[in-house]
Coordinates of C-alpha atoms and ligand atoms in Angstrom, one line a residue:
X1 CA 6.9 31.6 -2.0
X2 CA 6.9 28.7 0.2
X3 CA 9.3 25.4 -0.1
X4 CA 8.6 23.9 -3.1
X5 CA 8.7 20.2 -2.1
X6 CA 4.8 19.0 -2.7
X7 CA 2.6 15.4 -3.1
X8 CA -0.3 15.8 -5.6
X9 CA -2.3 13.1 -5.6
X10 CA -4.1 12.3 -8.4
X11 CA -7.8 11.0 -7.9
X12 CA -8.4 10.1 -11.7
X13 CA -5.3 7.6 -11.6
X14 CA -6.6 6.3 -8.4
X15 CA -10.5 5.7 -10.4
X16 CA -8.5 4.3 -13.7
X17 CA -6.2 1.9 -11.2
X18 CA -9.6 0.3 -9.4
X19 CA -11.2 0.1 -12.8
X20 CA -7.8 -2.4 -13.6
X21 CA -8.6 -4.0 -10.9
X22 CA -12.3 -4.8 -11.6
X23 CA -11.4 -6.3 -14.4
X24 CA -9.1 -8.3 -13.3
X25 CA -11.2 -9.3 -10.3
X26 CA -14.5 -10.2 -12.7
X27 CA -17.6 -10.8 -10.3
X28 CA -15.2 -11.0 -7.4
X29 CA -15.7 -8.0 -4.6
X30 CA -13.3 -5.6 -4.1
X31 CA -11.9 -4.8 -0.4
X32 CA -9.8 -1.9 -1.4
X33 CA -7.1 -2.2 0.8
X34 CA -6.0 1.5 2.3
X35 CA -4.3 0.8 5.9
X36 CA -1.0 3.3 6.6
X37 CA -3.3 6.3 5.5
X38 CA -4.3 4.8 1.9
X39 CA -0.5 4.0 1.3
X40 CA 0.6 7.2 2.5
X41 CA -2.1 9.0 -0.1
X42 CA -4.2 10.5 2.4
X43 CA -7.3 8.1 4.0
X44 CA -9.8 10.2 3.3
X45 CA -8.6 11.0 0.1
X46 CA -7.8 7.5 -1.3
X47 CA -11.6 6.5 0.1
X48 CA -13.5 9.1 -1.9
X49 CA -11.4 8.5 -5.3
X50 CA -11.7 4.6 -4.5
X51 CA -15.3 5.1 -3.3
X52 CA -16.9 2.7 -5.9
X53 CA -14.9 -0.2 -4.0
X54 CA -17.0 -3.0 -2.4
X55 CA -15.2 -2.4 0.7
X56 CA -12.2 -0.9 2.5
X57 CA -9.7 -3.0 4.4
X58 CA -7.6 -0.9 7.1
X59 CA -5.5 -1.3 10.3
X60 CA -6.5 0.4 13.3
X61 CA -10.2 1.4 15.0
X62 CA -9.5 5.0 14.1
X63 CA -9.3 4.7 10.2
X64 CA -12.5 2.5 10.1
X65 CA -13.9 5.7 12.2
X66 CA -13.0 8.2 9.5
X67 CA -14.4 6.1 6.9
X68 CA -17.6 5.9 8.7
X69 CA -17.7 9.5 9.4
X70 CA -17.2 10.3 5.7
X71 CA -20.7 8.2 4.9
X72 CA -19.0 5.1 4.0
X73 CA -22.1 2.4 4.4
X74 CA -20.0 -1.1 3.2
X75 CA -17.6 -3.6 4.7
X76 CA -15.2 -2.3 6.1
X77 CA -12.3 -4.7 7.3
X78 CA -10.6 -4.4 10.3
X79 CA -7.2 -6.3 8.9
X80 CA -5.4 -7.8 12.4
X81 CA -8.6 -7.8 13.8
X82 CA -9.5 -6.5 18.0
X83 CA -6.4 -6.7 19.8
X84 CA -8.4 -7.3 23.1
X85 CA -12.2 -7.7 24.3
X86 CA -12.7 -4.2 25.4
X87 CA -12.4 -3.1 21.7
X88 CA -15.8 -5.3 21.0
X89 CA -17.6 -2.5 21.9
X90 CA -16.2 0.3 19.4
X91 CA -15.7 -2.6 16.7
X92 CA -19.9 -2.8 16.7
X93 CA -20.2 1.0 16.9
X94 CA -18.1 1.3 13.5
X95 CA -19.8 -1.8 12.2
X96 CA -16.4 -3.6 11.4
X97 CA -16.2 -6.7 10.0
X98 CA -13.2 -8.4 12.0
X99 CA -10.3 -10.8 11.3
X100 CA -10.1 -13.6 13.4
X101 CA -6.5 -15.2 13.2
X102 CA -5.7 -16.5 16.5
X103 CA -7.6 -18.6 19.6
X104 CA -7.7 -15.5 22.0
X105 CA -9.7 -13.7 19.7
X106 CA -12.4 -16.4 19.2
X107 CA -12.2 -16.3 23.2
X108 CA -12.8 -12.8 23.0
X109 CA -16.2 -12.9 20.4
X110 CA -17.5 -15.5 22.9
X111 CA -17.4 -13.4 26.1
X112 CA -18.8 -10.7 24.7
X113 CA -22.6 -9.2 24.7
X114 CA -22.5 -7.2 21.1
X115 CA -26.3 -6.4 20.1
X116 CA -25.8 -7.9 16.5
X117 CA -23.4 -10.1 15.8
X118 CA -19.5 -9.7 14.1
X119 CA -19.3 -10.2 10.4
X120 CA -15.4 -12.2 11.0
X121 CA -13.0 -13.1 7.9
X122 CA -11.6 -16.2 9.2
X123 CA -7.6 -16.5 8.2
X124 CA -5.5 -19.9 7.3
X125 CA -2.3 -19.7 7.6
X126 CA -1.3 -21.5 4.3
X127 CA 2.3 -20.7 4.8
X128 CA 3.3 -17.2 5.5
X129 CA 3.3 -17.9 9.0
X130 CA 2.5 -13.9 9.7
X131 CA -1.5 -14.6 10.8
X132 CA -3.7 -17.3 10.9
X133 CA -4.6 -20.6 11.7
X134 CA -2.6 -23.8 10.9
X135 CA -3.8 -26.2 8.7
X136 CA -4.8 -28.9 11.3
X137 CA -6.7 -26.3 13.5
X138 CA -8.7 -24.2 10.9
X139 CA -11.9 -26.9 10.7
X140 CA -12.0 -26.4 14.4
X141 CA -12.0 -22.9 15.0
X142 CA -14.4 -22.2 12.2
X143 CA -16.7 -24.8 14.4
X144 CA -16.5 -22.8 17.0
X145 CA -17.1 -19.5 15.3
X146 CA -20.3 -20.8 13.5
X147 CA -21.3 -22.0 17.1
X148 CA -20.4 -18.5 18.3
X149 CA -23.9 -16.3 18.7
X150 CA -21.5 -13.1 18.5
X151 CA -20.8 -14.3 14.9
X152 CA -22.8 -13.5 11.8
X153 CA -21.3 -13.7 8.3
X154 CA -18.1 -16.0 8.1
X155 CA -15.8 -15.5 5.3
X156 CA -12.2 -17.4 4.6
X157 CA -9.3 -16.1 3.9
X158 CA -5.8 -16.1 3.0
X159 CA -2.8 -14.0 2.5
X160 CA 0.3 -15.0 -0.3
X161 CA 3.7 -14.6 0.8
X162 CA 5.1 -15.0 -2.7
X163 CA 2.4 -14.0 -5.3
X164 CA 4.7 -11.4 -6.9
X165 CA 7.8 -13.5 -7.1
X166 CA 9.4 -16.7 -8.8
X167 CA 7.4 -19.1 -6.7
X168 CA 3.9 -17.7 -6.9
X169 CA 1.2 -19.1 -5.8
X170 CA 1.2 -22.8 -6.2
X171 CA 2.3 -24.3 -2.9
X172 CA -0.2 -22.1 -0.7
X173 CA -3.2 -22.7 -3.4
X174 CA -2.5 -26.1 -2.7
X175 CA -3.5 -26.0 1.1
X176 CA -5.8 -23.6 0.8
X177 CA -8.1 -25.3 -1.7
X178 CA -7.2 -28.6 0.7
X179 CA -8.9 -26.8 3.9
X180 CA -11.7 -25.2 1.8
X181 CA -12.7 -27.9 0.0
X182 CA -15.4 -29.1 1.5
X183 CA -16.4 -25.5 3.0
X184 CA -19.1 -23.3 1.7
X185 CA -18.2 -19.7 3.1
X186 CA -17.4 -17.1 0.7
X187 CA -13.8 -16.8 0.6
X188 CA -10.7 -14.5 0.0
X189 CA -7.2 -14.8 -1.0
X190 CA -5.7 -12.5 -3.8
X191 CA -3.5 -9.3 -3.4
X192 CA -2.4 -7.1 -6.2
X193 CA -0.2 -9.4 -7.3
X194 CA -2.2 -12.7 -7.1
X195 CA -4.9 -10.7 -8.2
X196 CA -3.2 -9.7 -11.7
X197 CA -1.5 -12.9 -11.8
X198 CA -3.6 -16.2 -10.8
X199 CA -6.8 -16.5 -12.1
X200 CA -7.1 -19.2 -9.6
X201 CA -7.1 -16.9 -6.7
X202 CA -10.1 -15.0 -7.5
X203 CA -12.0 -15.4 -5.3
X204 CA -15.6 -13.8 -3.8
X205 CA -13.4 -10.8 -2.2
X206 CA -9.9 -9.9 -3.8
X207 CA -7.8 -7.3 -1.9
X208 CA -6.1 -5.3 -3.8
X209 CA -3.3 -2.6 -2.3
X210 CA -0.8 -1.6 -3.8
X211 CA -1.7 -1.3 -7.7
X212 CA -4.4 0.8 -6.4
X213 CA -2.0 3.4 -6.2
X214 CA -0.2 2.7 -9.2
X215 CA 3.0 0.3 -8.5
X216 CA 3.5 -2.7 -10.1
X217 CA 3.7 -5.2 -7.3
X218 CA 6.4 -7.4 -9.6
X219 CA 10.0 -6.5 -9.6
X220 CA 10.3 -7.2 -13.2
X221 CA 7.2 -6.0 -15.0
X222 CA 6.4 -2.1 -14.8
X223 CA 3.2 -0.4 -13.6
X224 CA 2.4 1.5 -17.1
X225 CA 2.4 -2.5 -18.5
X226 CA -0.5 -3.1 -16.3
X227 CA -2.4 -0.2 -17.0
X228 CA -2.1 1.6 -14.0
X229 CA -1.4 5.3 -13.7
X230 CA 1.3 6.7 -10.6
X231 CA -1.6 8.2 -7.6
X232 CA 1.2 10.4 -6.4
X233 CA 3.5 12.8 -7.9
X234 CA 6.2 14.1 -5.6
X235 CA 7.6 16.9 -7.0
X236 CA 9.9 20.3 -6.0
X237 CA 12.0 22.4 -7.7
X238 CA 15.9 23.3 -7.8
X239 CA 17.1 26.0 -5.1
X240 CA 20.8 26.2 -5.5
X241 CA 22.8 25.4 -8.8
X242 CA 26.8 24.5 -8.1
X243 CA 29.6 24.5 -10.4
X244 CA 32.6 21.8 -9.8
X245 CA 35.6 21.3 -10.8
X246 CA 37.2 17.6 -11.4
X247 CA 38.2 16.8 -8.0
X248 CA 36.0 18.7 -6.0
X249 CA 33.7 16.8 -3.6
X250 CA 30.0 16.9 -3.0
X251 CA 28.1 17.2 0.6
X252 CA 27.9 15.2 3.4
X253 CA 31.1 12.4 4.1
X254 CA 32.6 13.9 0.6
X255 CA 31.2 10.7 -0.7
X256 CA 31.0 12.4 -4.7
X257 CA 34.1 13.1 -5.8
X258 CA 33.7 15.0 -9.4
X259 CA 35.2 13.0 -12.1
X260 CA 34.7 16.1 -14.6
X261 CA 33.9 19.6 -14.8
X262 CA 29.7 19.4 -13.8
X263 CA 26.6 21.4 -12.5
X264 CA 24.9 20.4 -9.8
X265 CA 21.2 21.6 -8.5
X266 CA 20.6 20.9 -4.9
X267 CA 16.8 20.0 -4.8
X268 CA 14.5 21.1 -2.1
X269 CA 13.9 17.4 -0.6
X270 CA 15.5 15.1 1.8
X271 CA 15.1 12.1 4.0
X272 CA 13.0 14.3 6.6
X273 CA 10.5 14.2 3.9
X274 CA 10.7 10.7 3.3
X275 CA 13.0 10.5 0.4
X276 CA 15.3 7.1 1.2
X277 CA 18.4 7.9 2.6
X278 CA 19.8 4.5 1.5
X279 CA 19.2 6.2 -2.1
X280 CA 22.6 6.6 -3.2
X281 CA 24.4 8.4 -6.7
X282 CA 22.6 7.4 -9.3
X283 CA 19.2 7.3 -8.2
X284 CA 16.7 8.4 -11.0
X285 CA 15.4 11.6 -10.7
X286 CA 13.8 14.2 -13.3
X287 CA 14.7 17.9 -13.7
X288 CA 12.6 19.5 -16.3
X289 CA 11.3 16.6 -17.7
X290 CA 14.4 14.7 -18.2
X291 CA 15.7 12.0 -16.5
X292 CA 19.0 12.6 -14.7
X293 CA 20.8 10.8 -11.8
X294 CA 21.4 11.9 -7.9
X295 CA 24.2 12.7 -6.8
X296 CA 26.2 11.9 -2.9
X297 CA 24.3 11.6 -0.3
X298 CA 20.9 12.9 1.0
X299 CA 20.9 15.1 3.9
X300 CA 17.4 16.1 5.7
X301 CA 16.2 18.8 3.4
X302 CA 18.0 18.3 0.2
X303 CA 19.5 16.3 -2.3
X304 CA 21.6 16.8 -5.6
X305 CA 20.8 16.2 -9.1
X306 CA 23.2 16.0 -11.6
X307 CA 22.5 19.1 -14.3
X308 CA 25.8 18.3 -16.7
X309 CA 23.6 17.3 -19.4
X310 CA 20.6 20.1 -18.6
X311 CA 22.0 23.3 -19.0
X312 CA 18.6 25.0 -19.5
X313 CA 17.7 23.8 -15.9
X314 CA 18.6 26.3 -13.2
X315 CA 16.8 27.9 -9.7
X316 CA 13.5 26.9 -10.1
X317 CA 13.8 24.0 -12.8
X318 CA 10.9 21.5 -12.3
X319 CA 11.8 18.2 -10.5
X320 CA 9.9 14.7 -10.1
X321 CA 11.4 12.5 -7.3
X322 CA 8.8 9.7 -8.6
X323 CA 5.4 10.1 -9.9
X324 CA 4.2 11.0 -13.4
X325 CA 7.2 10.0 -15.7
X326 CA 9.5 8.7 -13.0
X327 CA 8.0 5.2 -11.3
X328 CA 8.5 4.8 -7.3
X329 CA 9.4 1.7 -8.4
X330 CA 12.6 2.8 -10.1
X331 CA 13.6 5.1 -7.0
X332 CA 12.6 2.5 -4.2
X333 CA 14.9 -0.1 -6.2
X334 CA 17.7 2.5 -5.9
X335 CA 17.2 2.8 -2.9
X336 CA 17.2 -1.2 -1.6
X337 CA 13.6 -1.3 -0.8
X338 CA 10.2 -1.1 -2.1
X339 CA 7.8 1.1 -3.5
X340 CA 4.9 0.7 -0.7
X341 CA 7.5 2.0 1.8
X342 CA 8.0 4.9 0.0
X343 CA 4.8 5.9 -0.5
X344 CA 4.0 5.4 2.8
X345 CA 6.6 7.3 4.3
X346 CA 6.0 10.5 2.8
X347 CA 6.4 13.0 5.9
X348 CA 3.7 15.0 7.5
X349 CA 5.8 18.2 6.4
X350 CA 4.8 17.3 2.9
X351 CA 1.8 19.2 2.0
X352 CA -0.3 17.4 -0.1
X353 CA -2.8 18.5 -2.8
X354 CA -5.6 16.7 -4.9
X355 CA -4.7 17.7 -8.9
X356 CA -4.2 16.3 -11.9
Ligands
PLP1 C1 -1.7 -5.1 2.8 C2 -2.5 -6.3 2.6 C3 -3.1 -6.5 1.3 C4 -2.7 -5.7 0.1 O1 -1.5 -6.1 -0.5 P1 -0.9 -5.4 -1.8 O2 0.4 -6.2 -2.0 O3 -0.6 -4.0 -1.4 O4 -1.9 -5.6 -2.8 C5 -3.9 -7.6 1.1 N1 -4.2 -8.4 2.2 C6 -3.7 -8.3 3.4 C7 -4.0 -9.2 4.5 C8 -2.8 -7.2 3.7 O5 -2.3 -7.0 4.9

């Protein structure tokens, strides 16, 4: 038998999550949004289990290839945009439709000889101050853009710093709607959050990440609220069960100290697989269906689970570090971060399956 340590990903929860989003999105398009390898699902996966999106938005030249190979006909979105002019040319082989969010690249779409011209999502910088351009200079560069023969389709956009927190959307929808106003370009603005949120920012194209893959983008409000369904399971099993007396102490820097008499199962799974190292005792963690608790720290292939309270659970018990019955959420707030980072670092030693 092999390691244990495995990602299913499940394409049915992916289907049920963009079904969510269509209804939240109405007649609005959906630009699925799949950059970092579909959130660390697997590109080509994510695409064909997402495949009834309107379009895909990725990072890089080389995802927007794999799409194309697969047969993928729609938009696809090329999210930062060319990073220089000699890209022009493999942009118009792959048919991407390009982000334009600073000067130099409007430079770039006029020197160029492209035999048709760039679909381009034009970006404001309402107030993230990430990508875009600022308020005063956004009339003129979509001037020159609509002057540019390079250019075919122009659609705005937008991105929300704080659509899943306290502040929402308010202050950006404020500038935004003050630059559009007196535009007529089909425009888009909403992520997951904004997009389950703010009716307001519904617009012709939502892009939805994250809740794709079944995390709640709010800190407060949990995934299965929103109807969405976990698209990964990571899962192993136990490969050592330890016995300790009060007193004794537990892996690396001694840094569990046992307050009691306990069993421990060491899991097959550690940070070289992408499970947070910042995730100290206590993070959530099911053996056998029930919810336990880590325990010290995680080393590079394994971790421990506290089995005190499972004494059916021995070598070979079932565990869930997030997934079905365990959110990412709940584990990445352990852990001091987030759930798209987890996701997305799942290591390439991980094999990963399609299943249910
Ligand atoms: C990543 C990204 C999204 C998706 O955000 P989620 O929070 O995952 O929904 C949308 N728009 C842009 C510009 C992005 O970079």
């Amino acid at each position: 038998m092999s390691r244990p340590l495995i990602a299913r990903i499940h394409p049915a929860a992916l289907q049920n999550n963009l079904a969510v989003a269509r209804r939240h999105a109405g007649d609005a398009r959906i630009m699925a949004v799949i950059k970092a390898n579909g959130y660390g699902h697997g590109l080509r996966r994510a695409a064909r289990a997402l495949w009834d999106a309107d379009g895909f938005a990725v990072m890089s030249l080389e995802e927007a290839g794999h799409l194309r190979d697969l047969g993928w006909d729609k938009p696809i979105l090329l999210l930062e945009g060319m990073f220089d002019v000699a890209e022009l040319a493999a942009c118009e082989a792959q048919r991407v439709t390009l982000v334009v969010h600073h000067a130099e690249q409007i430079a770039m779409l006029e020197q160029a000889h492209p035999v048709s011209p760039f679909p381009v999502f034009l970006k404001l910088n309402s107030g993230m101050n990430r990508l875009g351009f600022k308020p005063q200079d956004f009339h003129a560069s979509l001037a020159r853009l609509t002057a540019c023969v390079n250019v075919s389709e122009i659609t705005l956009m937008s991105h929300f710093a704080t659509a899943d927190g306290a502040a929402g959307v308010s202050g950006q929808l404020e500038i935004i709607q003050a630059v559009f106003s007196d535009l007529d370009h089909p425009v888009s603005l909403a992520n997951s959050a904004a997009l389950l949120r703010y009716r307001a920012t519904r617009r012709d194209w939502v892009r939805p990440g994250i809740m794709l893959y079944g995390a709640s983008p709010f800190a407060g409000e949990n995934a299965h609220a929103l109807d969405l369904q976990p698209a990964m399971t990571l899962s192993s099993r136990i490969i050592a069960v330890q016995t300790l007396a009060s007193g004794e102490a537990l892996g690396y820097g001694a840094s569990y100290i046992a307050d009691r008499p306990m069993r421990v199962g060491v899991v097959a799974c550690g940070y070289a697989d992408g499970y947070p190292r910042h995730a100290g005792t206590g993070t959530p963690i099911l053996v056998n269906g029930q919810r336990t608790r880590t325990l010290g720290r995680v080393s590079m292939d394994m971790l421990c689970a506290d089995l005190t309270d499972i004494p059916g659970a021995g070598v070979g018990a079932l565990v869930v570090l997030w997934g079905e019955g365990l959110p990412v959420e709940a584990v990445a707030a352990a852990a001091g971060t987030i759930s798209y980072e987890l996701l997305c670092a799942v290591a390439q030693r991980v094999p990963m399956s399609e299943g249910t």
